[in-house]
PDB file of C-alpha atoms in Angstrom:
ATOM      1  CA  UNK H   1     -71.829  36.168 -69.981  1.00 72.00           C
ATOM      2  CA  UNK H   2     -69.677  33.756 -67.977  1.00 90.00           C
ATOM      3  CA  UNK H   3     -66.441  34.052 -66.075  1.00 97.00           C
ATOM      4  CA  UNK H   4     -63.582  36.072 -67.498  1.00 97.00           C
ATOM      5  CA  UNK H   5     -59.918  35.476 -66.617  1.00 98.00           C
ATOM      6  CA  UNK H   6     -57.388  38.302 -66.491  1.00 97.00           C
ATOM      7  CA  UNK H   7     -53.700  37.567 -67.014  1.00 97.00           C
ATOM      8  CA  UNK H   8     -50.581  39.592 -66.298  1.00 93.00           C
ATOM      9  CA  UNK H   9     -48.048  37.544 -68.265  1.00 95.00           C
ATOM     10  CA  UNK H  10     -44.431  37.210 -67.194  1.00 91.00           C
ATOM     11  CA  UNK H  11     -41.700  34.717 -68.001  1.00 90.00           C
ATOM     12  CA  UNK H  12     -41.430  33.448 -64.399  1.00 93.00           C
ATOM     13  CA  UNK H  13     -44.686  34.588 -62.810  1.00 93.00           C
ATOM     14  CA  UNK H  14     -48.165  34.886 -64.281  1.00 96.00           C
ATOM     15  CA  UNK H  15     -50.701  36.953 -62.349  1.00 94.00           C
ATOM     16  CA  UNK H  16     -54.215  35.546 -62.684  1.00 97.00           C
ATOM     17  CA  UNK H  17     -57.609  36.910 -61.710  1.00 97.00           C
ATOM     18  CA  UNK H  18     -61.017  35.369 -62.385  1.00 98.00           C
ATOM     19  CA  UNK H  19     -64.303  37.241 -62.409  1.00 97.00           C
ATOM     20  CA  UNK H  20     -67.556  36.326 -60.737  1.00 96.00           C
ATOM     21  CA  UNK H  21     -69.893  34.093 -62.800  1.00 94.00           C
ATOM     22  CA  UNK H  22     -71.680  37.160 -64.199  1.00 91.00           C
ATOM     23  CA  UNK H  23     -68.440  38.632 -65.522  1.00 91.00           C
ATOM     24  CA  UNK H  24     -68.759  41.882 -63.569  1.00 91.00           C
ATOM     25  CA  UNK H  25     -66.225  41.879 -60.705  1.00 94.00           C
ATOM     26  CA  UNK H  26     -62.584  40.746 -60.758  1.00 95.00           C
ATOM     27  CA  UNK H  27     -61.488  38.455 -57.937  1.00 93.00           C
ATOM     28  CA  UNK H  28     -59.838  35.138 -57.077  1.00 90.00           C
ATOM     29  CA  UNK H  29     -56.272  36.438 -57.568  1.00 91.00           C
ATOM     30  CA  UNK H  30     -53.291  34.127 -57.689  1.00 94.00           C
ATOM     31  CA  UNK H  31     -49.824  33.789 -59.152  1.00 94.00           C
ATOM     32  CA  UNK H  32     -48.571  30.900 -61.226  1.00 96.00           C
ATOM     33  CA  UNK H  33     -44.843  30.234 -60.917  1.00 95.00           C
ATOM     34  CA  UNK H  34     -43.749  28.895 -64.295  1.00 96.00           C
ATOM     35  CA  UNK H  35     -40.581  27.898 -66.115  1.00 96.00           C
ATOM     36  CA  UNK H  36     -41.909  28.140 -69.668  1.00 96.00           C
ATOM     37  CA  UNK H  37     -44.766  29.397 -71.815  1.00 95.00           C
ATOM     38  CA  UNK H  38     -45.877  25.809 -72.290  1.00 96.00           C
ATOM     39  CA  UNK H  39     -46.179  25.299 -68.528  1.00 97.00           C
ATOM     40  CA  UNK H  40     -48.111  28.579 -68.207  1.00 97.00           C
ATOM     41  CA  UNK H  41     -50.509  27.548 -70.967  1.00 98.00           C
ATOM     42  CA  UNK H  42     -51.060  24.116 -69.405  1.00 97.00           C
ATOM     43  CA  UNK H  43     -51.812  25.571 -65.966  1.00 98.00           C
ATOM     44  CA  UNK H  44     -54.077  28.270 -67.395  1.00 98.00           C
ATOM     45  CA  UNK H  45     -55.945  25.704 -69.505  1.00 98.00           C
ATOM     46  CA  UNK H  46     -56.590  23.674 -66.318  1.00 97.00           C
ATOM     47  CA  UNK H  47     -57.944  26.805 -64.579  1.00 97.00           C
ATOM     48  CA  UNK H  48     -60.138  27.635 -67.584  1.00 97.00           C
ATOM     49  CA  UNK H  49     -61.696  24.175 -67.417  1.00 97.00           C
ATOM     50  CA  UNK H  50     -62.030  24.017 -63.617  1.00 96.00           C
ATOM     51  CA  UNK H  51     -63.488  27.543 -63.269  1.00 96.00           C
ATOM     52  CA  UNK H  52     -65.653  27.429 -66.440  1.00 96.00           C
ATOM     53  CA  UNK H  53     -63.930  30.498 -67.909  1.00 97.00           C
ATOM     54  CA  UNK H  54     -65.625  31.771 -71.074  1.00 97.00           C
ATOM     55  CA  UNK H  55     -63.071  34.434 -72.040  1.00 97.00           C
ATOM     56  CA  UNK H  56     -59.486  35.424 -71.255  1.00 98.00           C
ATOM     57  CA  UNK H  57     -58.019  38.944 -71.145  1.00 97.00           C
ATOM     58  CA  UNK H  58     -54.237  39.219 -71.405  1.00 97.00           C
ATOM     59  CA  UNK H  59     -52.506  42.472 -70.502  1.00 94.00           C
ATOM     60  CA  UNK H  60     -50.612  43.907 -73.487  1.00 94.00           C
ATOM     61  CA  UNK H  61     -47.591  45.954 -72.354  1.00 89.00           C
ATOM     62  CA  UNK H  62     -47.520  48.771 -74.883  1.00 85.00           C
ATOM     63  CA  UNK H  63     -45.057  51.625 -74.527  1.00 79.00           C
ATOM     64  CA  UNK H  64     -46.398  54.964 -73.286  1.00 76.00           C
ATOM     65  CA  UNK H  65     -46.706  56.232 -76.861  1.00 81.00           C
ATOM     66  CA  UNK H  66     -48.835  53.196 -77.753  1.00 81.00           C
ATOM     67  CA  UNK H  67     -46.229  51.344 -79.805  1.00 84.00           C
ATOM     68  CA  UNK H  68     -45.512  47.655 -79.497  1.00 87.00           C
ATOM     69  CA  UNK H  69     -42.070  46.571 -78.277  1.00 86.00           C
ATOM     70  CA  UNK H  70     -40.365  43.195 -77.787  1.00 89.00           C
ATOM     71  CA  UNK H  71     -42.341  42.306 -74.646  1.00 89.00           C
ATOM     72  CA  UNK H  72     -45.640  43.132 -76.360  1.00 91.00           C
ATOM     73  CA  UNK H  73     -44.655  40.821 -79.211  1.00 94.00           C
ATOM     74  CA  UNK H  74     -43.947  38.005 -76.710  1.00 95.00           C
ATOM     75  CA  UNK H  75     -47.316  38.570 -75.069  1.00 95.00           C
ATOM     76  CA  UNK H  76     -49.100  38.588 -78.439  1.00 96.00           C
ATOM     77  CA  UNK H  77     -47.467  35.270 -79.367  1.00 96.00           C
ATOM     78  CA  UNK H  78     -48.362  33.831 -75.956  1.00 97.00           C
ATOM     79  CA  UNK H  79     -51.991  34.982 -76.286  1.00 97.00           C
ATOM     80  CA  UNK H  80     -52.281  33.361 -79.723  1.00 96.00           C
ATOM     81  CA  UNK H  81     -50.987  30.026 -78.374  1.00 97.00           C
ATOM     82  CA  UNK H  82     -53.269  30.351 -75.340  1.00 97.00           C
ATOM     83  CA  UNK H  83     -56.296  30.945 -77.555  1.00 96.00           C
ATOM     84  CA  UNK H  84     -55.584  27.800 -79.560  1.00 96.00           C
ATOM     85  CA  UNK H  85     -54.896  25.689 -76.466  1.00 97.00           C
ATOM     86  CA  UNK H  86     -57.923  26.802 -74.433  1.00 96.00           C
ATOM     87  CA  UNK H  87     -60.535  27.158 -77.158  1.00 95.00           C
ATOM     88  CA  UNK H  88     -61.921  30.413 -75.750  1.00 97.00           C
ATOM     89  CA  UNK H  89     -61.765  33.994 -76.946  1.00 96.00           C
ATOM     90  CA  UNK H  90     -58.589  35.742 -75.838  1.00 97.00           C
ATOM     91  CA  UNK H  91     -58.487  39.534 -75.819  1.00 96.00           C
ATOM     92  CA  UNK H  92     -55.310  41.593 -75.635  1.00 96.00           C
ATOM     93  CA  UNK H  93     -55.909  44.556 -73.322  1.00 93.00           C
ATOM     94  CA  UNK H  94     -53.794  47.696 -73.016  1.00 87.00           C
ATOM     95  CA  UNK H  95     -52.048  47.445 -69.656  1.00 83.00           C
ATOM     96  CA  UNK H  96     -49.667  50.383 -70.018  1.00 72.00           C
ATOM     97  CA  UNK H  97     -50.000  51.645 -66.473  1.00 62.00           C
ATOM     98  CA  UNK H  98     -51.267  48.582 -64.592  1.00 65.00           C
ATOM     99  CA  UNK H  99     -47.891  47.669 -63.039  1.00 62.00           C
ATOM    100  CA  UNK H 100     -47.256  51.253 -61.943  1.00 63.00           C
ATOM    101  CA  UNK H 101     -50.788  51.441 -60.528  1.00 67.00           C
ATOM    102  CA  UNK H 102     -50.273  48.113 -58.741  1.00 66.00           C
ATOM    103  CA  UNK H 103     -47.098  49.426 -57.131  1.00 64.00           C
ATOM    104  CA  UNK H 104     -48.909  52.611 -56.081  1.00 67.00           C
ATOM    105  CA  UNK H 105     -51.689  50.580 -54.474  1.00 67.00           C
ATOM    106  CA  UNK H 106     -49.140  48.459 -52.612  1.00 66.00           C
ATOM    107  CA  UNK H 107     -47.437  51.490 -51.042  1.00 68.00           C
ATOM    108  CA  UNK H 108     -49.600  51.088 -47.941  1.00 66.00           C
ATOM    109  CA  UNK H 109     -48.084  47.691 -47.199  1.00 61.00           C
ATOM    110  CA  UNK H 110     -44.990  47.157 -45.104  1.00 59.00           C
ATOM    111  CA  UNK H 111     -41.689  47.410 -46.939  1.00 58.00           C
ATOM    112  CA  UNK H 112     -41.142  43.649 -46.663  1.00 59.00           C
ATOM    113  CA  UNK H 113     -44.574  42.814 -48.088  1.00 54.00           C
ATOM    114  CA  UNK H 114     -44.192  45.421 -50.828  1.00 46.00           C
ATOM    115  CA  UNK H 115     -41.003  43.773 -52.073  1.00 53.00           C
ATOM    116  CA  UNK H 116     -42.805  40.606 -53.043  1.00 68.00           C
ATOM    117  CA  UNK H 117     -43.117  40.876 -56.802  1.00 71.00           C
ATOM    118  CA  UNK H 118     -45.913  38.341 -56.881  1.00 74.00           C
ATOM    119  CA  UNK H 119     -48.174  40.768 -55.002  1.00 80.00           C
ATOM    120  CA  UNK H 120     -47.604  43.289 -57.798  1.00 80.00           C
ATOM    121  CA  UNK H 121     -48.447  40.604 -60.378  1.00 84.00           C
ATOM    122  CA  UNK H 122     -51.662  39.734 -58.531  1.00 85.00           C
ATOM    123  CA  UNK H 123     -52.773  43.362 -58.308  1.00 85.00           C
ATOM    124  CA  UNK H 124     -51.842  43.956 -61.959  1.00 86.00           C
ATOM    125  CA  UNK H 125     -53.981  40.953 -63.034  1.00 91.00           C
ATOM    126  CA  UNK H 126     -56.895  42.309 -60.977  1.00 91.00           C
ATOM    127  CA  UNK H 127     -56.503  45.773 -62.530  1.00 90.00           C
ATOM    128  CA  UNK H 128     -56.298  44.399 -66.081  1.00 93.00           C
ATOM    129  CA  UNK H 129     -59.418  42.305 -65.600  1.00 94.00           C
ATOM    130  CA  UNK H 130     -61.434  44.941 -63.759  1.00 91.00           C
ATOM    131  CA  UNK H 131     -60.643  47.638 -66.337  1.00 89.00           C
ATOM    132  CA  UNK H 132     -61.745  45.264 -69.100  1.00 93.00           C
ATOM    133  CA  UNK H 133     -64.959  44.321 -67.260  1.00 93.00           C
ATOM    134  CA  UNK H 134     -65.766  47.951 -66.427  1.00 87.00           C
ATOM    135  CA  UNK H 135     -65.207  49.018 -70.023  1.00 85.00           C
ATOM    136  CA  UNK H 136     -67.466  46.228 -71.270  1.00 83.00           C
ATOM    137  CA  UNK H 137     -70.250  47.191 -68.852  1.00 73.00           C
ATOM    138  CA  UNK H 138     -69.951  50.891 -69.744  1.00 71.00           C
ATOM    139  CA  UNK H 139     -69.857  50.140 -73.471  1.00 68.00           C
ATOM    140  CA  UNK H 140     -72.994  48.013 -73.383  1.00 65.00           C
ATOM    141  CA  UNK H 141     -74.794  50.910 -71.680  1.00 66.00           C
ATOM    142  CA  UNK H 142     -73.935  53.269 -74.535  1.00 66.00           C
ATOM    143  CA  UNK H 143     -75.824  52.381 -77.690  1.00 47.00           C
ATOM    144  CA  UNK H 144     -73.743  52.271 -80.820  1.00 52.00           C
ATOM    145  CA  UNK H 145     -70.392  52.215 -79.011  1.00 47.00           C
ATOM    146  CA  UNK H 146     -68.184  49.174 -79.272  1.00 49.00           C
ATOM    147  CA  UNK H 147     -65.081  48.503 -77.109  1.00 46.00           C
ATOM    148  CA  UNK H 148     -62.861  47.788 -80.114  1.00 45.00           C
ATOM    149  CA  UNK H 149     -63.435  51.318 -81.419  1.00 40.00           C
ATOM    150  CA  UNK H 150     -61.023  52.742 -78.848  1.00 40.00           C
ATOM    151  CA  UNK H 151     -58.039  50.819 -80.229  1.00 43.00           C
ATOM    152  CA  UNK H 152     -56.971  49.491 -76.831  1.00 50.00           C
ATOM    153  CA  UNK H 153     -57.357  45.808 -77.531  1.00 56.00           C
ATOM    154  CA  UNK H 154     -57.668  43.067 -80.085  1.00 62.00           C
ATOM    155  CA  UNK H 155     -59.316  39.679 -79.970  1.00 66.00           C
ATOM    156  CA  UNK H 156     -58.045  36.223 -80.795  1.00 65.00           C
ATOM    157  CA  UNK H 157     -60.684  33.549 -81.233  1.00 59.00           C
ATOM    158  CA  UNK H 158     -59.824  30.143 -79.870  1.00 59.00           C
ATOM    159  CA  UNK H 159     -60.855  27.094 -81.760  1.00 46.00           C
ATOM    160  CA  UNK H 160     -62.779  24.564 -79.652  1.00 43.00           C
TER     161      UNK H 160
END
């Protein structure tokens, strides 16, 4: 299997989570503070190499009705560039409610800690990655079912 990286893409902050070597549990959360897509891609490529990441999952911010808006188009373009730069498979994963869920999970923190947007980005990256990993594990248990049949993601294959 190998490690999988989850990404919550933003123009100034990129939430990152990396799975265990078996690709089962999301962990190792961090936030990259970036000024451009190029900087984000460079820093992610370094992480991919250092952590021996075999696959990347990028949260795709679809609208509640499942349509793609301007931010989803930016993320799709970013994921395509990332795939080419890193040479690993990049999967776009429906993240419609990950930010809202991250904020809900952070409600238990103090008001000051809750205000830090990077905490939300970290939790969102963890949620994106863990939902992808859980879906993959559940899908492999069900014969004949493939994750792409649910329409929640698409894959981009990086060229080595």
